[in-house]
Structure formats: C-alpha cells, structure tokens
PDB file of C-alpha atoms and ligand atoms in Angstrom:
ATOM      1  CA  UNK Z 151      30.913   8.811  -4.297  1.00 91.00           C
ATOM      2  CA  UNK Z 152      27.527   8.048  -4.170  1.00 96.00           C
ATOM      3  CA  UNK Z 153      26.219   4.897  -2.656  1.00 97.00           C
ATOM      4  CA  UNK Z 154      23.816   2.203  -4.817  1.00 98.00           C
ATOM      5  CA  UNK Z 155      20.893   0.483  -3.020  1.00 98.00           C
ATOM      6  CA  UNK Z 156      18.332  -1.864  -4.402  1.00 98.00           C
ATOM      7  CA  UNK Z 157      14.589  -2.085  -3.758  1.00 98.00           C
ATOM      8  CA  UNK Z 158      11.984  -5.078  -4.384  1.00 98.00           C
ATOM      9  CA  UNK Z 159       8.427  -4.251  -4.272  1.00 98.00           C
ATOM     10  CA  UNK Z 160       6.904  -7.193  -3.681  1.00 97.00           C
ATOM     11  CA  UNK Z 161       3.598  -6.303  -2.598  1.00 97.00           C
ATOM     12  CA  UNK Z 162       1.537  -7.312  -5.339  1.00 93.00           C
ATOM     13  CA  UNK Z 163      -0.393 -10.371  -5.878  1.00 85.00           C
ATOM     14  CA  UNK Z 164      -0.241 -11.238  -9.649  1.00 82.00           C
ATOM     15  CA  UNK Z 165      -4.114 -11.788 -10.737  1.00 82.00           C
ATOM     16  CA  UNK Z 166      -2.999 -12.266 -14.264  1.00 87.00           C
ATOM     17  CA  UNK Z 167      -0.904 -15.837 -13.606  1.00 87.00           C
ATOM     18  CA  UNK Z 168      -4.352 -16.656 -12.241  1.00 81.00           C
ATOM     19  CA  UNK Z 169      -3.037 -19.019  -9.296  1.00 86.00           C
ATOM     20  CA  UNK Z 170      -3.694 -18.801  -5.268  1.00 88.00           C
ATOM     21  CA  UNK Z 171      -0.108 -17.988  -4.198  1.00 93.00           C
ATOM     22  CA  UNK Z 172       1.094 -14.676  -4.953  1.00 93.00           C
ATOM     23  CA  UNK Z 173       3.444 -14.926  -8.264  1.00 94.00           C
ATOM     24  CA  UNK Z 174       6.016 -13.733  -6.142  1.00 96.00           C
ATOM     25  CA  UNK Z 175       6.428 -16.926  -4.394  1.00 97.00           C
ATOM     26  CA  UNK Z 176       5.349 -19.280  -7.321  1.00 96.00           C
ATOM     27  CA  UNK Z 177       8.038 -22.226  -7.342  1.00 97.00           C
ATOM     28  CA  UNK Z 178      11.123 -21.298  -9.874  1.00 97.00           C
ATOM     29  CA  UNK Z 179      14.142 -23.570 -10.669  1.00 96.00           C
ATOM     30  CA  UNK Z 180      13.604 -25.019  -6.927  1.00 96.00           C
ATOM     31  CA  UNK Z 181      12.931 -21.036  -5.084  1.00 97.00           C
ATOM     32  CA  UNK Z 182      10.248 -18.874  -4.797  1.00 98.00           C
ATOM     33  CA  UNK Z 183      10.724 -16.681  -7.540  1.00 98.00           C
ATOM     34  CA  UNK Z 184      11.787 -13.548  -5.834  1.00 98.00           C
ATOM     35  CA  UNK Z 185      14.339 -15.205  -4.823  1.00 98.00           C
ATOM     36  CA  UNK Z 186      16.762 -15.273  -7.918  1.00 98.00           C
ATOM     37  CA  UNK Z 187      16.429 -11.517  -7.981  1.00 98.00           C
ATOM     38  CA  UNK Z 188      17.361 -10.829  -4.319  1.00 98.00           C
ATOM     39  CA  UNK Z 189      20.252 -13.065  -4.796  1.00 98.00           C
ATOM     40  CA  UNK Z 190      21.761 -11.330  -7.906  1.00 98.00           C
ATOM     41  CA  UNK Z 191      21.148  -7.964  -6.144  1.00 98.00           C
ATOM     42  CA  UNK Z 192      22.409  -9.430  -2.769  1.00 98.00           C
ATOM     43  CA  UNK Z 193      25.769 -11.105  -4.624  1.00 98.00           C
ATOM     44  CA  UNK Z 194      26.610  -7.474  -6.306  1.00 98.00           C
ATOM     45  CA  UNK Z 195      29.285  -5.763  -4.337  1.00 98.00           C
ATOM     46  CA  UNK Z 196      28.400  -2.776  -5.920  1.00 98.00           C
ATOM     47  CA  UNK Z 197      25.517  -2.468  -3.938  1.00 98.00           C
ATOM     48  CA  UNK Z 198      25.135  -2.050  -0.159  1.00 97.00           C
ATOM     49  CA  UNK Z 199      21.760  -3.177   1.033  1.00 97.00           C
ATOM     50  CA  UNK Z 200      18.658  -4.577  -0.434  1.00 98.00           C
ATOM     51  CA  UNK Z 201      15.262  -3.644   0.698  1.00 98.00           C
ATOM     52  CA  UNK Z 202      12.181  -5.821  -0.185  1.00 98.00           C
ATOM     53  CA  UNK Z 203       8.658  -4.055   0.033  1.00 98.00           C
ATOM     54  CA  UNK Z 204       6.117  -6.728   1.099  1.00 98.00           C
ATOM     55  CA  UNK Z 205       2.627  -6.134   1.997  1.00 96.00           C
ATOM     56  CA  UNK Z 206       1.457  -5.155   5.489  1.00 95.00           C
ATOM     57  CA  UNK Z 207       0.082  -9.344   5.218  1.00 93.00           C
ATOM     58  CA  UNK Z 208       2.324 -10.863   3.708  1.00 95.00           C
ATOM     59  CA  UNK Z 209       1.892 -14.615   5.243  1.00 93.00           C
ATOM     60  CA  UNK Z 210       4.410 -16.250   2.868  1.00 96.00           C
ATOM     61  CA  UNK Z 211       7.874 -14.265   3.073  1.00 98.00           C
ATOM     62  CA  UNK Z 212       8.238 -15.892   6.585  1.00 97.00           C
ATOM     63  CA  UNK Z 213       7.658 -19.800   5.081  1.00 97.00           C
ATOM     64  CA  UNK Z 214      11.548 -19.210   3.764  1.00 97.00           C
ATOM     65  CA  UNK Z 215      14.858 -19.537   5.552  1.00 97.00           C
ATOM     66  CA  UNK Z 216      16.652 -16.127   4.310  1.00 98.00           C
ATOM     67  CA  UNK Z 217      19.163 -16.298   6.461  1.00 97.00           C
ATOM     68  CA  UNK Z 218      22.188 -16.759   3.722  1.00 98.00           C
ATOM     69  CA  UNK Z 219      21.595 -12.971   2.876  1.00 97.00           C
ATOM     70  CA  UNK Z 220      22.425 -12.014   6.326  1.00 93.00           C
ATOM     71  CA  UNK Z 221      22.471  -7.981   7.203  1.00 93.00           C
ATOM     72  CA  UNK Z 222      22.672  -7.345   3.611  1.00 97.00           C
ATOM     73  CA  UNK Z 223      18.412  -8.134   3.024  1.00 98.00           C
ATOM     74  CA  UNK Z 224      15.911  -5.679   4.693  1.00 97.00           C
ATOM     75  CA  UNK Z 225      12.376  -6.364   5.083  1.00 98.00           C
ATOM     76  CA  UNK Z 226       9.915  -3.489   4.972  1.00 98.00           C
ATOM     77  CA  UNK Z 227       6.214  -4.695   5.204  1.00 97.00           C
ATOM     78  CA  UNK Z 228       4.957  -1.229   4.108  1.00 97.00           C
ATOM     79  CA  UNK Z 229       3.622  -2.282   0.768  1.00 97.00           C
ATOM     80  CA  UNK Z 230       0.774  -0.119  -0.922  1.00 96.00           C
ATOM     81  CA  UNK Z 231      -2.252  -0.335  -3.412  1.00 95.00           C
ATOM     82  CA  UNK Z 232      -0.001   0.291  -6.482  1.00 95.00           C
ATOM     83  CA  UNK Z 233       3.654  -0.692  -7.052  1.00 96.00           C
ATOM     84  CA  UNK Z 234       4.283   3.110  -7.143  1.00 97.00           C
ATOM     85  CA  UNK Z 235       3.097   3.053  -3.394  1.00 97.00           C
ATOM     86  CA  UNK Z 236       4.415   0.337  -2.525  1.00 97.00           C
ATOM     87  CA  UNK Z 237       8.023   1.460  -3.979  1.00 98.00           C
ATOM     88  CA  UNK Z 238       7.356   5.290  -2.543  1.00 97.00           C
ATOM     89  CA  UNK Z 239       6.346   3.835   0.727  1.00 97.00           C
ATOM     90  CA  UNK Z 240       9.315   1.385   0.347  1.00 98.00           C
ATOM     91  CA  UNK Z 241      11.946   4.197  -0.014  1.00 98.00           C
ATOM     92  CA  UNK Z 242      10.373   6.296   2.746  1.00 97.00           C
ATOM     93  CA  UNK Z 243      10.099   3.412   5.456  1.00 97.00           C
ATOM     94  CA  UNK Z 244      13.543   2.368   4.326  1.00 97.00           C
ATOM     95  CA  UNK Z 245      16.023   5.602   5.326  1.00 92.00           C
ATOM     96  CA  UNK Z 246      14.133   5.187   9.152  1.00 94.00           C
ATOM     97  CA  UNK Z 247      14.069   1.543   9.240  1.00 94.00           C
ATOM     98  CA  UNK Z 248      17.901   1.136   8.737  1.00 90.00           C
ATOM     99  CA  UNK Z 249      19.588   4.679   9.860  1.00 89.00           C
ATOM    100  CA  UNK Z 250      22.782   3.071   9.385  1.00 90.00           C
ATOM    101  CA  UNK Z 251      21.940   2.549   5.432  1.00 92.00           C
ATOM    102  CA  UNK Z 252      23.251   6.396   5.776  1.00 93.00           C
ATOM    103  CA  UNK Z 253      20.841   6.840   2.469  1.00 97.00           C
ATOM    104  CA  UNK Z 254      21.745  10.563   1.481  1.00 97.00           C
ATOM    105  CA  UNK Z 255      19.541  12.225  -1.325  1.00 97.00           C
ATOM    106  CA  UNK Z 256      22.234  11.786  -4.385  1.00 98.00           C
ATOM    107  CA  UNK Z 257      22.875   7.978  -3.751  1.00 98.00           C
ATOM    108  CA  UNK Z 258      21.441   5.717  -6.167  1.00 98.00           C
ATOM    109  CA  UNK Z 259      18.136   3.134  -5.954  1.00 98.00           C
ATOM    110  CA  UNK Z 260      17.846   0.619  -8.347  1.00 98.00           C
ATOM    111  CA  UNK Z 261      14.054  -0.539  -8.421  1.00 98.00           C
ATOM    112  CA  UNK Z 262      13.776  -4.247  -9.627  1.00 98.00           C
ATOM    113  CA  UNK Z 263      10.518  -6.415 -10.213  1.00 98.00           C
ATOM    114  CA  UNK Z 264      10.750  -9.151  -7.742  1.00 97.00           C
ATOM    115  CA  UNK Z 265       8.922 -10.963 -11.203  1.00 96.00           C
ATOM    116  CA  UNK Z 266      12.269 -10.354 -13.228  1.00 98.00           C
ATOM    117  CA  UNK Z 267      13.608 -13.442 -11.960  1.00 98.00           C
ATOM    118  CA  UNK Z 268      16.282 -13.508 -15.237  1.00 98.00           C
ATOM    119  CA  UNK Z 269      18.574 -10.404 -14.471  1.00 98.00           C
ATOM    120  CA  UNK Z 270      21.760 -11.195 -14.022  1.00 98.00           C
ATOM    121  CA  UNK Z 271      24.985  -9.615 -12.918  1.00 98.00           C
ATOM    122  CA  UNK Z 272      26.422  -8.408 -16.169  1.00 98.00           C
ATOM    123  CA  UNK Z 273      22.780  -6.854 -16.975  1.00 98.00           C
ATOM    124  CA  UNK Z 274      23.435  -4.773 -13.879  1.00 98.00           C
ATOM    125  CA  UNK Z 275      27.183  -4.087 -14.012  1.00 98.00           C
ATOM    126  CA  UNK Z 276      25.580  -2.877 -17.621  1.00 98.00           C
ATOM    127  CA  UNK Z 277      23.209  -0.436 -16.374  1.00 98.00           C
ATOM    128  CA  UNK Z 278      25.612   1.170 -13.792  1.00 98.00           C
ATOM    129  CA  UNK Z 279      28.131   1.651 -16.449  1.00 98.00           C
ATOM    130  CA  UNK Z 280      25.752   3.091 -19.156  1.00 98.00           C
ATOM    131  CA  UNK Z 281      23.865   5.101 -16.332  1.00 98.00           C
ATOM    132  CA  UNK Z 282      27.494   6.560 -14.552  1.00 98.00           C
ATOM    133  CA  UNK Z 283      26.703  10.149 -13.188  1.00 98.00           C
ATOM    134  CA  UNK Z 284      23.783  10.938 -15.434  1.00 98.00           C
ATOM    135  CA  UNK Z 285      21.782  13.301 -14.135  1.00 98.00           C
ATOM    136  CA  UNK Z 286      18.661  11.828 -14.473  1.00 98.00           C
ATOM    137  CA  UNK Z 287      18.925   8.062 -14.005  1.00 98.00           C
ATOM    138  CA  UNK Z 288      17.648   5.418 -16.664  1.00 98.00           C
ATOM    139  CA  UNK Z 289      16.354   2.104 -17.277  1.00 99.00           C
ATOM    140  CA  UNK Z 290      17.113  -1.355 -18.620  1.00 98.00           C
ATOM    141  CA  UNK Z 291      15.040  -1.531 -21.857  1.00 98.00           C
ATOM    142  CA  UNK Z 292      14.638  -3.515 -25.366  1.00 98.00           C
ATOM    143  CA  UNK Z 293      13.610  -1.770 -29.009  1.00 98.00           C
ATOM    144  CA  UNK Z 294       9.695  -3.157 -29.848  1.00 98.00           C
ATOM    145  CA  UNK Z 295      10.251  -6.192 -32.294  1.00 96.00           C
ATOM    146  CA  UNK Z 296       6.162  -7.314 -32.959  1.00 97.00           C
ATOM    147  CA  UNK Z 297       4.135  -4.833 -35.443  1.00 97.00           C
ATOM    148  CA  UNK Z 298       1.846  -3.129 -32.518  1.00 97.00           C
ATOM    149  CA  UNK Z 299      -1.353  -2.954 -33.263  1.00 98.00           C
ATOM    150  CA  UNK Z 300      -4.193  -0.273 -31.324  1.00 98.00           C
ATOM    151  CA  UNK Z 301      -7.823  -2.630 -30.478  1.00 98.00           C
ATOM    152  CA  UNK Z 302     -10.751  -1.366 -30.305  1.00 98.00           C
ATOM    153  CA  UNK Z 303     -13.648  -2.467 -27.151  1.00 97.00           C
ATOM    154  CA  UNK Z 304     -14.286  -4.918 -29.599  1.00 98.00           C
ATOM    155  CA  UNK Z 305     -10.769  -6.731 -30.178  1.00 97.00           C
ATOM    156  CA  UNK Z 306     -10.842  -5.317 -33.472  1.00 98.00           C
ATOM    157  CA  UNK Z 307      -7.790  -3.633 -35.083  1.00 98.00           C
ATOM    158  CA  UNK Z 308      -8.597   0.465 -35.022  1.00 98.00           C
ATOM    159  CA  UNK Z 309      -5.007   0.992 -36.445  1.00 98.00           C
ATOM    160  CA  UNK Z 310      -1.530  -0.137 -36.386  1.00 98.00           C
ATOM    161  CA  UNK Z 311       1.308   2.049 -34.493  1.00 97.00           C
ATOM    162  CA  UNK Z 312       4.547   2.997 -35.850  1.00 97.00           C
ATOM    163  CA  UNK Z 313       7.105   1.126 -33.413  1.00 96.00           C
ATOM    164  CA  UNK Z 314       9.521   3.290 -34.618  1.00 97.00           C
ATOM    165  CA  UNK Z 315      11.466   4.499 -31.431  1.00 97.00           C
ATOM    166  CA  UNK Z 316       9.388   2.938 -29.336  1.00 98.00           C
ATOM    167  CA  UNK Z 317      10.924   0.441 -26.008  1.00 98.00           C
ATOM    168  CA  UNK Z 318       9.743  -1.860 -23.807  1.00 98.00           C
ATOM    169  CA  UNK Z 319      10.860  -0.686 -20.260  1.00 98.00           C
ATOM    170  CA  UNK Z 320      11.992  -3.391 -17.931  1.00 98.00           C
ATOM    171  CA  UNK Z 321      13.800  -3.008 -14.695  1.00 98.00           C
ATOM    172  CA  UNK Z 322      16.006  -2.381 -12.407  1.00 98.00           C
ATOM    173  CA  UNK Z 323      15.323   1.226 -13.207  1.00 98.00           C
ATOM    174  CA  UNK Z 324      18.032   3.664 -11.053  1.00 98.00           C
ATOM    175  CA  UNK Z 325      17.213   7.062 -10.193  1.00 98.00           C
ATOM    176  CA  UNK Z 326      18.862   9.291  -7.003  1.00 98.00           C
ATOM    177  CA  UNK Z 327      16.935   8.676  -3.940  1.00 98.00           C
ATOM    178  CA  UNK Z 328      15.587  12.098  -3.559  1.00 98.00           C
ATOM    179  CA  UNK Z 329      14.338  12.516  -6.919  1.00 98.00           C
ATOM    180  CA  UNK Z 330      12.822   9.406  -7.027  1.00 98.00           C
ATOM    181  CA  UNK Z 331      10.723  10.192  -3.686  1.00 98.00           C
ATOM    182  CA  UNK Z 332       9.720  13.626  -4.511  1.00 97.00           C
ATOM    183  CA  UNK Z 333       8.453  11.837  -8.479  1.00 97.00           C
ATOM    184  CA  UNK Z 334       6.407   9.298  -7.040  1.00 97.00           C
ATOM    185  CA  UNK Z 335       5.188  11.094  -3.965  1.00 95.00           C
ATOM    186  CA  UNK Z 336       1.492  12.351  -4.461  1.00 85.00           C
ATOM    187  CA  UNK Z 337       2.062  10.340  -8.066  1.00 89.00           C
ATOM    188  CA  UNK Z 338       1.235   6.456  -6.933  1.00 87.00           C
ATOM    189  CA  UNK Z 339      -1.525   6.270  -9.168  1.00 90.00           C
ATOM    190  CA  UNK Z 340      -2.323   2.738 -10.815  1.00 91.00           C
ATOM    191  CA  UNK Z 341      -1.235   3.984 -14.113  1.00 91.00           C
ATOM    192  CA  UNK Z 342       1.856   5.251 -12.850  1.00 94.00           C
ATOM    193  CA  UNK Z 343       3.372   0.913 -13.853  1.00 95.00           C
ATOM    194  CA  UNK Z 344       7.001   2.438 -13.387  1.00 97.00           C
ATOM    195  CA  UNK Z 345       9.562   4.433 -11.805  1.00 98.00           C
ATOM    196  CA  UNK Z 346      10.546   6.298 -15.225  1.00 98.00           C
ATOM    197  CA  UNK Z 347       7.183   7.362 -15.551  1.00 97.00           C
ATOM    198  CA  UNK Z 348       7.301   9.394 -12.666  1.00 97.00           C
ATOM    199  CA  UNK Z 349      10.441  11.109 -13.378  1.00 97.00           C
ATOM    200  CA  UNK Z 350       9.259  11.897 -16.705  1.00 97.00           C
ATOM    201  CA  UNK Z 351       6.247  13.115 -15.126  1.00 96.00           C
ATOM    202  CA  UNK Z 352       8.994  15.875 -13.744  1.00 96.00           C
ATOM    203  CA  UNK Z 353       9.498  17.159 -17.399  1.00 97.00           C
ATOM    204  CA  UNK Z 354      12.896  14.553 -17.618  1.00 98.00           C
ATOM    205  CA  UNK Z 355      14.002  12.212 -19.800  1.00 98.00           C
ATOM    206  CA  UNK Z 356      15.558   9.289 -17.881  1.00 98.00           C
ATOM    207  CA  UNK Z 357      18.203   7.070 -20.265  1.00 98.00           C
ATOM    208  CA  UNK Z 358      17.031   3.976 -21.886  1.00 98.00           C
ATOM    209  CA  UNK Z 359      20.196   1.328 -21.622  1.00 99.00           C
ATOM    210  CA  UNK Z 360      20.003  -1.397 -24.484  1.00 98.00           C
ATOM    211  CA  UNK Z 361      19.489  -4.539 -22.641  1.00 98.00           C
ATOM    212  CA  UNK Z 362      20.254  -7.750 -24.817  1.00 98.00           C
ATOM    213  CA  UNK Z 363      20.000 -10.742 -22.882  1.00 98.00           C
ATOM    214  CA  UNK Z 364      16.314 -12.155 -21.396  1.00 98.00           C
ATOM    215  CA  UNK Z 365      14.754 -10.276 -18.581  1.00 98.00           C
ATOM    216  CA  UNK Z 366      11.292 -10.220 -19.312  1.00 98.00           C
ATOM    217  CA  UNK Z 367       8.718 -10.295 -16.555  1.00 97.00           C
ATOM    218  CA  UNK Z 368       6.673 -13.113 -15.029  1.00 96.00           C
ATOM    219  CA  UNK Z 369       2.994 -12.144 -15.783  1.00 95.00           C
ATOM    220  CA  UNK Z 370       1.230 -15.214 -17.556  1.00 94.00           C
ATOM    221  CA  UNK Z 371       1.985 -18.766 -16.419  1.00 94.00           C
ATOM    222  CA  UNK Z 372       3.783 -19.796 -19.958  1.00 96.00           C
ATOM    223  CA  UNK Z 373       6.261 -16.994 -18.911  1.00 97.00           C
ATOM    224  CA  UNK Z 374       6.604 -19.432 -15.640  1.00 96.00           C
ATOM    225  CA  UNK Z 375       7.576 -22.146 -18.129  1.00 97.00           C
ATOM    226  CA  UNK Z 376       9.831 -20.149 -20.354  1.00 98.00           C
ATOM    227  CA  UNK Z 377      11.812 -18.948 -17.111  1.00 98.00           C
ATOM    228  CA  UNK Z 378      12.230 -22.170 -15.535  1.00 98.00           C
ATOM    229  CA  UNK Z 379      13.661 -23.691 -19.216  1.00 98.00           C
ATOM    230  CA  UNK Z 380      16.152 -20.799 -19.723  1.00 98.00           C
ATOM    231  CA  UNK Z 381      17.193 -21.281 -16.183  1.00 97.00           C
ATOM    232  CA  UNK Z 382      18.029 -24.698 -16.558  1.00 96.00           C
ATOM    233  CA  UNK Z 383      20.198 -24.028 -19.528  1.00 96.00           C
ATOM    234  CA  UNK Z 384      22.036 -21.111 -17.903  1.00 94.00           C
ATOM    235  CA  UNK Z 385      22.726 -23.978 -15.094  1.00 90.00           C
ATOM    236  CA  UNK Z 386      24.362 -26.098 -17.167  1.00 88.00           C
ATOM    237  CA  UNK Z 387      26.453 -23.632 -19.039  1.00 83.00           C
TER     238      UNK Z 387
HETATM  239  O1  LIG L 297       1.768  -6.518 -11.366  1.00 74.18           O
HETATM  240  P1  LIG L 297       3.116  -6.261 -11.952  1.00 74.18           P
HETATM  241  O2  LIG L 297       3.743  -7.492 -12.516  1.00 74.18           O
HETATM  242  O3  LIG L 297       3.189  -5.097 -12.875  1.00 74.18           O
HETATM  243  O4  LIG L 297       4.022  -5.861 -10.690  1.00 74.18           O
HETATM  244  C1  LIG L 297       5.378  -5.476 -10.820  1.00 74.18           C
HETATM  245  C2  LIG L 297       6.040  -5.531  -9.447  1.00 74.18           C
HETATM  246  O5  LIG L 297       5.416  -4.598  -8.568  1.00 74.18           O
HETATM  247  C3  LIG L 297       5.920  -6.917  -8.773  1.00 74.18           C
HETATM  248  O6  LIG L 297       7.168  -7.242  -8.180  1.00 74.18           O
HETATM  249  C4  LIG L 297       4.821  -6.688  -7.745  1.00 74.18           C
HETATM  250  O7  LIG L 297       4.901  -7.536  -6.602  1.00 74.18           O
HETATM  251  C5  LIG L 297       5.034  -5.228  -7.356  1.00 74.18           C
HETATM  252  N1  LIG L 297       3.825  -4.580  -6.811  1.00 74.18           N
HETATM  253  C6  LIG L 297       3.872  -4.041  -5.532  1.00 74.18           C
HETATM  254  N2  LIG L 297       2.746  -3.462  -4.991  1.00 74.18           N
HETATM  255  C7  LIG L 297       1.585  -3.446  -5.674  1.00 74.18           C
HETATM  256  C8  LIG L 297       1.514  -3.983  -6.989  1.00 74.18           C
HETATM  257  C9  LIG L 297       2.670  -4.549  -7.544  1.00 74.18           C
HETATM  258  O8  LIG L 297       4.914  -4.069  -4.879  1.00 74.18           O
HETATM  259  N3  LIG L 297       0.497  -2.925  -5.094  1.00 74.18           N
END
C-alpha cells in the first residue's frame, strides 16, 4: 500500500496582497495563515508526514511555537525562484532530510498552497477517494462559473472564451513521488503555476475531482476578509 505525504511550499512572498509580511504569515482567525493548512494536513491520519518548503531566509517561520505538530511537521528551507522549484526542490531535499519518511517512488504527495487556508478534512478524504490508484494522480478543482473574457494590452475585450469544459485548478494536487520529480525537474519555469501542469507536460491527463465547498486561494487582501468571515462561521457551526 502506498504511503501519502503532504508538501507546503511556502517560499513565496505574495506581491499581489501588497503588504510587508509574506501572505503566508498574514494574521488569519488568530494564526498565521499557513497554519490552518498544516493543521488539517497534520490532523489527517491518512497521511504520515508533512513537509513545509520555506525559503533559504525565511525570518518569520521561527516567530511561531510549532511544537503541537510534533515529529509529524518537517521543515525544509530549500525554497526556489518559482513554486515549481520550490516544490521540486522540496520533494528532493525531503527523501534525504527524513530517511525514515521511507518515501518510495509509487507513494503519494499531495501538494497544498500554504494560501488555501479553507481545505478541510472531508475535501481531502474527497480527493483520496476520487483519486484511489489512478495512474496518473489529479487535482481538487471547480467548473468556471463567470463568462471569461480574453483583454487586450489595452484592457479592452479582444473576445470572449467558451468556458465550456473549462476548471479552475486548486490544490492539494496528488501525484506519485517519482513522477512528480521527474515532471517538474528541468520544468520549474514561472509559468509552470502548478503541479498538473507538469504532468501534463508528460503527455498525461491528471483527474480533475469536483470540489464543492470553498477553497479558494489567498491572493488579494478582500480574499483575507472573505477567509477570516467564513472561518468564523465554520467556528460556530
Ligand atoms: O504566488 P502564489 O499564490 O501562486 O503561490 C502559491 C504557493 O506557492 C504559495 O503557498 C507560495 O508561498 C508558494 N511559492 C513558493 N515558492 C515560490 C513562489 C510561490 O513556495 N518561489
């Protein structure tokens, strides 16, 4: 039976919430925000270890007591200049780091934005479920809603897309370890923005898994707002 890991990069700053701490570590419902997704990934007994990726400077991660996650939260400060590096260096630095992770090429890593702070455990029992022994690996996802329109340099409609088909990709997204390496190895290229895109750079078509609850990432400061709100209500459920 194969094993299922989780990995964090968390080596990116977040220029587009436009505020001096990395959005990482931007206060959420009383935690830095990367913290609600270690905890649902460190909570899961279906998975045995979680690795966050930070940058080689990282002065923040060490501000926090993470001491409740005990041996189950590994540190690698091996981030890179895209999230692709940073998750390729991640899984690389993470089979030497902790040897007795026993990683082997067929077990599964589940790649989750540490901005996702909304995923929950029934969105991942989901995706293991739907994903079972696939050969490929897939990714939470939602069906387009808004009309999408194409701009022009000039923020002028050139034409509007069909979003027939068409998904927003979210994370975690779970692929074998091996094949996930070999994708994104030589591939870390900015517009390489996720894991699936490297696989399908590989001529395969990982599996998109319907995700219906909220999950969307942190990337403008309203989503801040929206986050912390939902929280609350969750809370008091
Ligand atoms: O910038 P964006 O929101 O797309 O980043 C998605 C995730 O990738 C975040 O958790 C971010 O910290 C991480 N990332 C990274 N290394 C980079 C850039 C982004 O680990 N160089």
């Amino acid at each position: 039976m194969p094993n299922y890991f989780a990995l964090i990069p968390a080596a990116g700053y977040g220029a587009r919430m436009d505020h001096q701490l990395p959005k990482q570590y931007l206060p959420l419902a009383g935690k830095p925000m990367i913290y609600h997704a270690i905890h649902t990934l460190c909570r899961s007994t279906a998975i045995s270890r979680v690795f966050v990726v930070l940058s080689t400077e990282d002065p923040e991660w060490r501000k926090y007591d993470w001491s409740q996650f005990n041996d189950k939260l590994t540190v690698l400060y091996h981030g890179g200049a895209t999230r692709a590096e940073s998750v390729c260096n991640g899984l690389a630095a993470a089979s030497t780091i902790c040897p007795d992770c026993l990683i082997s090429d067929e077990d599964w890593i589940l790649v989750h934005d540490a901005a996702r702070p909304l995923f929950t455990q029934n969105q991942l029992r989901q995706l293991i479920d739907e994903i079972g022994d696939d050969p490929v690996g897939g990714l939470l996802a939602v069906p387009v809603a808004d009309t999408l329109k194409r701009g022009d340099r000039d923020a002028r409609v050139a034409q509007t897309e069909s979003r027939e088909n068409l998904w927003q990709a979210q994370t975690p997204q779970m692929f074998r370890y091996r094949m996930l390496l070999n994708a994104l190895s030589g591939n870390t290229h900015a517009n390489v923005t996720d894991d699936a895109s490297a696989i399908e750079a590989l001529g395969l078509h990982p599996k998109l898994v319907h995700n219906r609850d909220f999950n969307f990432k942190v990337t403008y400061p309203q989503d801040l707002e929206l986050a912390e709100l939902i929280m609350q209500k969750r809370n008091h459920q």
